[in-house]
mmCIF file of C-alpha atoms and ligand atoms in Angstrom:
data_model
loop_
_atom_site.group_PDB
_atom_site.id
_atom_site.type_symbol
_atom_site.label_atom_id
_atom_site.label_comp_id
_atom_site.label_asym_id
_atom_site.label_seq_id
_atom_site.Cartn_x
_atom_site.Cartn_y
_atom_site.Cartn_z
ATOM 1 C CA MET A 1 57.827 85.969 122.010
ATOM 2 C CA SER A 2 61.136 87.790 121.697
ATOM 3 C CA SER A 3 63.514 88.620 118.849
ATOM 4 C CA LYS A 4 66.330 89.522 121.217
ATOM 5 C CA PRO A 5 69.702 87.923 120.651
ATOM 6 C CA THR A 6 70.157 85.191 123.222
ATOM 7 C CA GLY A 7 73.689 83.964 122.611
ATOM 8 C CA VAL A 8 77.006 85.648 122.995
ATOM 9 C CA PRO A 9 77.801 88.233 120.348
ATOM 10 C CA HIS A 10 79.812 86.646 117.562
ATOM 11 C CA HIS A 11 81.991 89.709 117.048
ATOM 12 C CA ILE A 12 82.937 92.124 119.848
ATOM 13 C CA ALA A 13 84.852 95.337 119.132
ATOM 14 C CA ILE A 14 86.458 97.338 121.974
ATOM 15 C CA VAL A 15 87.884 100.838 122.277
ATOM 16 C CA MET A 16 90.285 100.130 125.164
ATOM 17 C CA ASP A 17 90.271 103.621 126.680
ATOM 18 C CA GLY A 18 91.358 104.943 130.079
ATOM 19 C CA ASN A 19 94.890 103.619 130.534
ATOM 20 C CA GLY A 20 96.389 107.094 131.036
ATOM 21 C CA ARG A 21 93.850 108.072 133.673
ATOM 22 C CA TRP A 22 94.341 104.764 135.493
ATOM 23 C CA ALA A 23 98.038 105.543 135.787
ATOM 24 C CA THR A 24 97.640 109.221 136.637
ATOM 25 C CA ARG A 25 95.281 108.381 139.514
ATOM 26 C CA ARG A 26 98.062 106.224 140.953
ATOM 27 C CA PHE A 27 100.742 108.922 140.390
ATOM 28 C CA LEU A 28 102.357 106.649 137.830
ATOM 29 C CA PRO A 29 103.631 107.559 134.324
ATOM 30 C CA ARG A 30 101.015 107.096 131.614
ATOM 31 C CA VAL A 31 102.972 104.282 130.066
ATOM 32 C CA ALA A 32 102.476 102.256 133.270
ATOM 33 C CA GLY A 33 98.765 102.461 132.467
ATOM 34 C CA HIS A 34 99.376 101.081 128.998
ATOM 35 C CA LYS A 35 101.372 98.231 130.543
ATOM 36 C CA GLN A 36 98.430 97.401 132.781
ATOM 37 C CA GLY A 37 96.232 97.700 129.669
ATOM 38 C CA VAL A 38 98.127 94.859 128.055
ATOM 39 C CA GLU A 39 97.339 92.688 131.136
ATOM 40 C CA SER A 40 93.696 93.594 130.818
ATOM 41 C CA LEU A 41 93.721 92.659 127.134
ATOM 42 C CA ARG A 42 95.238 89.275 127.910
ATOM 43 C CA ARG A 43 92.444 88.659 130.474
ATOM 44 C CA CYS A 44 89.796 89.840 127.999
ATOM 45 C CA VAL A 45 91.102 87.612 125.179
ATOM 46 C CA LYS A 46 90.958 84.580 127.453
ATOM 47 C CA ALA A 47 87.452 85.489 128.656
ATOM 48 C CA CYS A 48 86.245 85.862 125.056
ATOM 49 C CA VAL A 49 87.765 82.512 124.061
ATOM 50 C CA ASP A 50 86.103 80.851 127.072
ATOM 51 C CA ARG A 51 82.720 82.379 126.217
ATOM 52 C CA GLY A 52 82.801 81.260 122.584
ATOM 53 C CA VAL A 53 83.174 84.694 121.013
ATOM 54 C CA GLY A 54 84.207 84.254 117.386
ATOM 55 C CA VAL A 55 85.942 87.543 116.705
ATOM 56 C CA LEU A 56 87.461 90.144 119.058
ATOM 57 C CA THR A 57 88.622 93.433 117.528
ATOM 58 C CA VAL A 58 90.475 95.929 119.712
ATOM 59 C CA PHE A 59 91.673 99.487 119.195
ATOM 60 C CA ALA A 60 95.262 99.686 120.410
ATOM 61 C CA PHE A 61 96.638 102.760 118.636
ATOM 62 C CA SER A 62 94.735 105.258 116.480
ATOM 63 C CA SER A 63 95.898 107.244 113.502
ATOM 64 C CA GLU A 64 95.523 110.283 115.756
ATOM 65 C CA ASN A 65 97.527 108.865 118.678
ATOM 66 C CA TRP A 66 100.762 109.979 116.899
ATOM 67 C CA ASN A 67 99.881 113.433 118.223
ATOM 68 C CA ARG A 68 100.718 112.376 121.790
ATOM 69 C CA PRO A 69 103.999 113.270 123.482
ATOM 70 C CA VAL A 70 106.924 111.471 121.801
ATOM 71 C CA GLU A 71 107.838 109.455 124.946
ATOM 72 C CA GLU A 72 104.312 108.049 125.209
ATOM 73 C CA VAL A 73 104.308 107.091 121.493
ATOM 74 C CA THR A 74 107.726 105.435 121.840
ATOM 75 C CA GLY A 75 106.590 103.687 125.008
ATOM 76 C CA LEU A 76 103.501 102.280 123.220
ATOM 77 C CA MET A 77 105.573 101.016 120.291
ATOM 78 C CA GLU A 78 108.043 99.317 122.633
ATOM 79 C CA LEU A 79 105.245 97.801 124.643
ATOM 80 C CA MET A 80 103.694 96.358 121.527
ATOM 81 C CA VAL A 81 106.882 94.655 120.309
ATOM 82 C CA GLY A 82 107.558 93.322 123.838
ATOM 83 C CA ALA A 83 104.010 92.038 124.321
ATOM 84 C CA LEU A 84 104.096 90.249 120.955
ATOM 85 C CA GLY A 85 107.288 88.392 121.870
ATOM 86 C CA ARG A 86 105.724 87.187 125.140
ATOM 87 C CA GLU A 87 102.129 86.623 124.176
ATOM 88 C CA VAL A 88 102.224 85.080 120.730
ATOM 89 C CA PRO A 89 103.203 81.548 121.849
ATOM 90 C CA LYS A 90 100.309 81.593 124.340
ATOM 91 C CA LEU A 91 97.849 82.899 121.772
ATOM 92 C CA ARG A 92 99.006 80.222 119.397
ATOM 93 C CA ALA A 93 98.409 77.537 122.002
ATOM 94 C CA ASP A 94 94.946 78.949 122.764
ATOM 95 C CA GLY A 95 93.820 78.686 119.114
ATOM 96 C CA VAL A 96 93.733 82.462 118.542
ATOM 97 C CA GLN A 97 94.322 83.745 114.980
ATOM 98 C CA LEU A 98 95.973 87.168 115.081
ATOM 99 C CA HIS A 99 95.497 89.939 112.553
ATOM 100 C CA PHE A 100 96.996 93.418 112.629
ATOM 101 C CA VAL A 101 94.821 95.991 111.062
ATOM 102 C CA GLY A 102 96.088 99.474 110.185
ATOM 103 C CA GLU A 103 98.616 101.459 108.189
ATOM 104 C CA ARG A 104 102.009 99.719 108.369
ATOM 105 C CA GLY A 105 103.796 102.452 106.413
ATOM 106 C CA GLY A 106 104.390 104.566 109.500
ATOM 107 C CA LEU A 107 105.700 101.720 111.636
ATOM 108 C CA SER A 108 109.376 100.706 112.171
ATOM 109 C CA GLU A 109 110.782 97.778 110.176
ATOM 110 C CA LYS A 110 111.290 95.834 113.406
ATOM 111 C CA MET A 111 107.692 96.334 114.360
ATOM 112 C CA VAL A 112 106.327 95.323 110.956
ATOM 113 C CA ALA A 113 108.543 92.197 111.005
ATOM 114 C CA SER A 114 107.124 91.166 114.384
ATOM 115 C CA LEU A 115 103.528 91.749 113.228
ATOM 116 C CA VAL A 116 104.057 89.654 110.114
ATOM 117 C CA GLN A 117 105.723 86.911 112.155
ATOM 118 C CA ALA A 118 102.894 86.883 114.719
ATOM 119 C CA GLU A 119 100.263 86.630 111.997
ATOM 120 C CA ALA A 120 102.073 83.837 110.171
ATOM 121 C CA SER A 121 102.577 81.788 113.327
ATOM 122 C CA THR A 122 98.887 81.874 114.289
ATOM 123 C CA ALA A 123 97.387 81.733 110.754
ATOM 124 C CA LEU A 124 96.117 78.150 111.063
ATOM 125 C CA ASN A 125 94.278 78.750 114.357
ATOM 126 C CA THR A 126 90.494 78.617 114.207
ATOM 127 C CA ARG A 127 89.148 79.087 117.778
ATOM 128 C CA MET A 128 88.910 82.875 117.774
ATOM 129 C CA VAL A 129 90.049 85.706 115.519
ATOM 130 C CA LEU A 130 91.780 88.580 117.322
ATOM 131 C CA ASN A 131 92.145 91.770 115.287
ATOM 132 C CA ILE A 132 94.499 94.322 116.800
ATOM 133 C CA CYS A 133 93.875 97.705 115.242
ATOM 134 C CA PHE A 134 97.181 99.546 115.355
ATOM 135 C CA ASN A 135 97.826 102.785 113.495
ATOM 136 C CA TYR A 136 94.204 102.426 112.465
ATOM 137 C CA GLY A 137 91.469 104.917 111.686
ATOM 138 C CA GLY A 138 88.040 104.326 110.261
ATOM 139 C CA ARG A 139 88.515 107.120 107.757
ATOM 140 C CA TRP A 140 91.888 105.689 106.698
ATOM 141 C CA ASP A 141 90.166 102.335 106.183
ATOM 142 C CA ILE A 142 87.365 103.729 103.989
ATOM 143 C CA ALA A 143 89.651 106.000 101.971
ATOM 144 C CA ARG A 144 92.167 103.190 101.399
ATOM 145 C CA ALA A 145 89.478 100.760 100.277
ATOM 146 C CA ALA A 146 88.080 103.357 97.806
ATOM 147 C CA ALA A 147 91.582 104.174 96.468
ATOM 148 C CA GLN A 148 92.259 100.432 95.871
ATOM 149 C CA LEU A 149 89.057 100.009 93.917
ATOM 150 C CA ALA A 150 89.746 103.144 91.904
ATOM 151 C CA LEU A 151 93.233 101.906 91.087
ATOM 152 C CA ARG A 152 91.807 98.618 89.822
ATOM 153 C CA GLY A 153 89.101 100.474 87.884
ATOM 154 C CA GLU A 154 86.352 98.723 89.850
ATOM 155 C CA PRO A 155 82.984 100.328 90.512
ATOM 156 C CA LEU A 156 82.480 101.818 94.005
ATOM 157 C CA THR A 157 79.507 100.013 95.585
ATOM 158 C CA GLU A 158 78.673 99.012 99.160
ATOM 159 C CA ALA A 159 79.598 95.429 98.345
ATOM 160 C CA SER A 160 82.892 96.190 96.618
ATOM 161 C CA LEU A 161 83.909 98.655 99.408
ATOM 162 C CA ASP A 162 82.989 96.026 101.999
ATOM 163 C CA ARG A 163 85.317 93.529 100.320
ATOM 164 C CA ALA A 164 88.164 96.006 100.112
ATOM 165 C CA MET A 165 87.999 97.100 103.760
ATOM 166 C CA ALA A 166 90.569 96.011 106.331
ATOM 167 C CA LEU A 167 88.126 93.745 108.200
ATOM 168 C CA ALA A 168 86.852 91.909 105.101
ATOM 169 C CA HIS A 169 87.962 88.618 106.724
ATOM 170 C CA VAL A 170 85.279 88.860 109.468
ATOM 171 C CA PRO A 171 81.585 89.761 109.702
ATOM 172 C CA ASP A 172 80.641 93.190 111.130
ATOM 173 C CA PRO A 173 80.781 93.725 114.885
ATOM 174 C CA ASP A 174 77.686 92.869 116.887
ATOM 175 C CA LEU A 175 78.690 94.580 120.119
ATOM 176 C CA PHE A 176 80.852 97.736 120.278
ATOM 177 C CA ILE A 177 82.277 98.446 123.746
ATOM 178 C CA ARG A 178 84.081 101.579 124.813
ATOM 179 C CA THR A 179 85.634 101.764 128.269
ATOM 180 C CA GLY A 180 86.871 104.896 130.069
ATOM 181 C CA GLY A 181 83.578 106.787 130.272
ATOM 182 C CA GLU A 182 83.688 108.677 126.967
ATOM 183 C CA GLN A 183 80.753 108.184 124.638
ATOM 184 C CA ARG A 184 82.312 108.616 121.208
ATOM 185 C CA LEU A 185 83.691 106.455 118.400
ATOM 186 C CA SER A 186 87.068 108.211 118.001
ATOM 187 C CA ASN A 187 87.394 107.024 114.399
ATOM 188 C CA PHE A 188 87.052 103.316 115.198
ATOM 189 C CA LEU A 189 85.301 100.960 112.710
ATOM 190 C CA LEU A 190 83.143 103.719 111.225
ATOM 191 C CA TRP A 191 81.983 101.615 108.295
ATOM 192 C CA GLN A 192 81.688 98.242 110.064
ATOM 193 C CA SER A 193 79.722 99.468 113.096
ATOM 194 C CA ALA A 194 76.674 100.543 111.142
ATOM 195 C CA TYR A 195 74.478 98.123 113.095
ATOM 196 C CA ALA A 196 76.613 97.314 116.127
ATOM 197 C CA GLU A 197 75.016 97.608 119.562
ATOM 198 C CA LEU A 198 76.899 100.277 121.545
ATOM 199 C CA PHE A 199 77.908 99.780 125.170
ATOM 200 C CA PHE A 200 79.787 102.444 127.132
ATOM 201 C CA SER A 201 81.472 101.506 130.409
ATOM 202 C CA ASP A 202 82.768 103.946 133.016
ATOM 203 C CA LYS A 203 85.443 101.481 133.986
ATOM 204 C CA LEU A 204 88.950 102.377 132.889
ATOM 205 C CA TRP A 205 90.411 99.763 130.539
ATOM 206 C CA PRO A 206 92.848 98.258 133.088
ATOM 207 C CA GLU A 207 89.837 97.639 135.400
ATOM 208 C CA PHE A 208 87.642 96.049 132.700
ATOM 209 C CA ASP A 209 87.432 92.455 134.005
ATOM 210 C CA GLU A 210 85.388 89.329 133.262
ATOM 211 C CA ALA A 211 82.433 90.620 135.246
ATOM 212 C CA ALA A 212 82.439 93.855 133.243
ATOM 213 C CA LEU A 213 82.576 91.878 130.016
ATOM 214 C CA ASP A 214 79.671 89.686 131.158
ATOM 215 C CA GLU A 215 77.707 92.837 132.016
ATOM 216 C CA ALA A 216 78.232 94.173 128.467
ATOM 217 C CA ILE A 217 77.228 90.808 126.959
ATOM 218 C CA GLY A 218 74.182 90.733 129.258
ATOM 219 C CA VAL A 219 73.063 94.169 128.124
ATOM 220 C CA PHE A 220 73.622 93.167 124.494
ATOM 221 C CA GLN A 221 71.257 90.230 125.062
ATOM 222 C CA THR A 222 68.460 92.581 126.126
ATOM 223 C CA ARG A 223 68.678 94.674 122.955
ATOM 224 C CA GLU A 224 66.339 94.146 120.048
ATOM 225 C CA ARG A 225 68.303 94.358 116.813
ATOM 226 C CA ARG A 226 65.810 95.464 114.190
ATOM 227 C CA PHE A 227 68.070 96.277 111.245
ATOM 228 C CA GLY A 228 65.470 98.748 109.994
ATOM 229 C CA LYS A 229 62.474 96.469 110.399
ATOM 230 C CA THR A 230 59.642 96.736 112.982
ATOM 231 C CA SER A 231 59.423 94.727 116.179
ATOM 232 C CA ALA A 232 56.269 93.070 114.869
ATOM 233 C CA GLN A 233 58.035 91.917 111.693
ATOM 234 C CA LEU A 234 60.820 90.363 113.753
ATOM 235 C CA ASN A 235 58.401 88.531 116.049
ATOM 236 C CA ALA A 236 56.371 87.280 113.125
ATOM 237 C CA GLY A 237 59.539 85.914 111.495
ATOM 238 C CA LEU A 238 60.492 84.194 114.719
ATOM 239 C CA HIS A 239 56.975 82.714 115.009
ATOM 240 C CA GLU A 240 57.159 81.395 111.421
ATOM 241 C CA ARG A 241 60.555 79.783 112.075
ATOM 242 C CA GLN A 242 59.243 78.157 115.264
ATOM 243 C CA THR A 243 56.131 76.737 113.664
ATOM 244 C CA ALA A 244 57.817 75.631 110.381
HETATM 245 C C1 IPE B 1 93.789 104.203 125.609
HETATM 246 O O1 IPE B 1 94.039 104.814 126.842
HETATM 247 C C2 IPE B 1 95.012 103.647 124.956
HETATM 248 C C3 IPE B 1 95.525 104.394 123.840
HETATM 249 C C4 IPE B 1 94.967 105.414 123.300
HETATM 250 C C5 IPE B 1 96.815 103.958 123.274
HETATM 251 P P1 IPE B 1 94.420 106.341 126.905
HETATM 252 O O2 IPE B 1 95.893 106.494 126.845
HETATM 253 O O3 IPE B 1 93.686 107.169 125.876
HETATM 254 O O4 IPE B 1 93.896 106.712 128.362
HETATM 255 P P2 IPE B 1 93.198 108.050 128.820
HETATM 256 O O5 IPE B 1 91.971 108.254 127.977
HETATM 257 O O6 IPE B 1 94.207 109.169 128.638
HETATM 258 O O7 IPE B 1 92.879 107.823 130.251
HETATM 259 C C1 IPE B 2 90.824 105.929 121.186
HETATM 260 O O1 IPE B 2 91.161 106.506 122.430
HETATM 261 C C2 IPE B 2 91.972 105.192 120.646
HETATM 262 C C3 IPE B 2 92.368 103.945 121.407
HETATM 263 C C4 IPE B 2 91.801 103.458 122.403
HETATM 264 C C5 IPE B 2 93.500 103.258 120.840
HETATM 265 P P1 IPE B 2 91.643 108.019 122.515
HETATM 266 O O2 IPE B 2 91.926 108.253 123.954
HETATM 267 O O3 IPE B 2 92.748 108.271 121.603
HETATM 268 O O4 IPE B 2 90.358 108.853 122.071
HETATM 269 P P2 IPE B 2 89.986 110.370 122.307
HETATM 270 O O5 IPE B 2 91.180 111.185 121.890
HETATM 271 O O6 IPE B 2 89.703 110.548 123.746
HETATM 272 O O7 IPE B 2 88.791 110.619 121.472
HETATM 273 MG MG1 MG B 3 91.875 108.073 125.921
#
C-alpha cells in the first residue's frame, strides 16, 4: 500500500533560471536568453494545461534582479510588455487566468496598465491559473501581508497572514522546480513552499521542455508527502479510506 501522490501536482511553481548562461554559451547577449526563456514559458504553459495542472506559478523577475546591469533590466521590462501583447489573446483562448504577483510600485505606468489589462481580459477563464511573479520577493510578500494586517488592526496569525499573502487566491504549491542547476530558493515563495516537494534540474530554462516537465512530475509522484506524520499513519489512513 502506498501513500504516494499518483496524479499530477495541482500547483507547480518554477524558478525559471539559466537564461543568461544559455545565451552566453552561444555568444549571444543575455537578453537573447530571456527571449528564448519566453518561448520556453509558452511551451511550459501549454504542457501544464494539457496535463491538467490547476495552477502554474513562475518567477520572472525578483526584487533583487533590479541590481543587474541597466540594459538587462530594461531589456527584461520591454520583453515583458511585448510578450503580453502577443501572448494574452492565446492565453485567453486556452482558458488560462493570468495573475501578476509582485510590487507594482516600481514598475512603469505603461507596464502596470498592460498587467491590469491582461488580468482583466483573462479573469473569467477557469482552465488553469498562471501566476507570473514579477518584481516579487518572498520577504516582500510576508512583510507586506503583515503590514496590511497591522494597518487594519487585525491579529497576526498563520491563518490571517495566509489570507493576506499575494497567492491567497490559490492553494500552496505541491511541486517547486528550479532549473539552471542552482539549489536555492532565491527568495521565491518562502511562506507558501513550506511543504512543497523540491525538484532541481540542471537544464537551463530555455532547454526545459515537455520531457523535462514530465520527469519532474514523475519524481514528484515517487515522493511520500508526510506533512509531519509517519509513513505508517499515512498508510493506515489510506487503508481506512479503501475499506470504508
Ligand atoms: C533567469 O535567468 C531569469 C531572470 C532572473 C530574469 P538568469 O538571467 O538568472 O540566467 P543565469 O542564471 O544568469 O544563467
Ligand atoms: C531567481 O534567479 C529569479 C528568477 C528566476 C526570476 P536569479 O538568477 O536571480 O537567482 P540567484 O541570483 O542566482 O540566486
Ligand atoms: Mg540566474
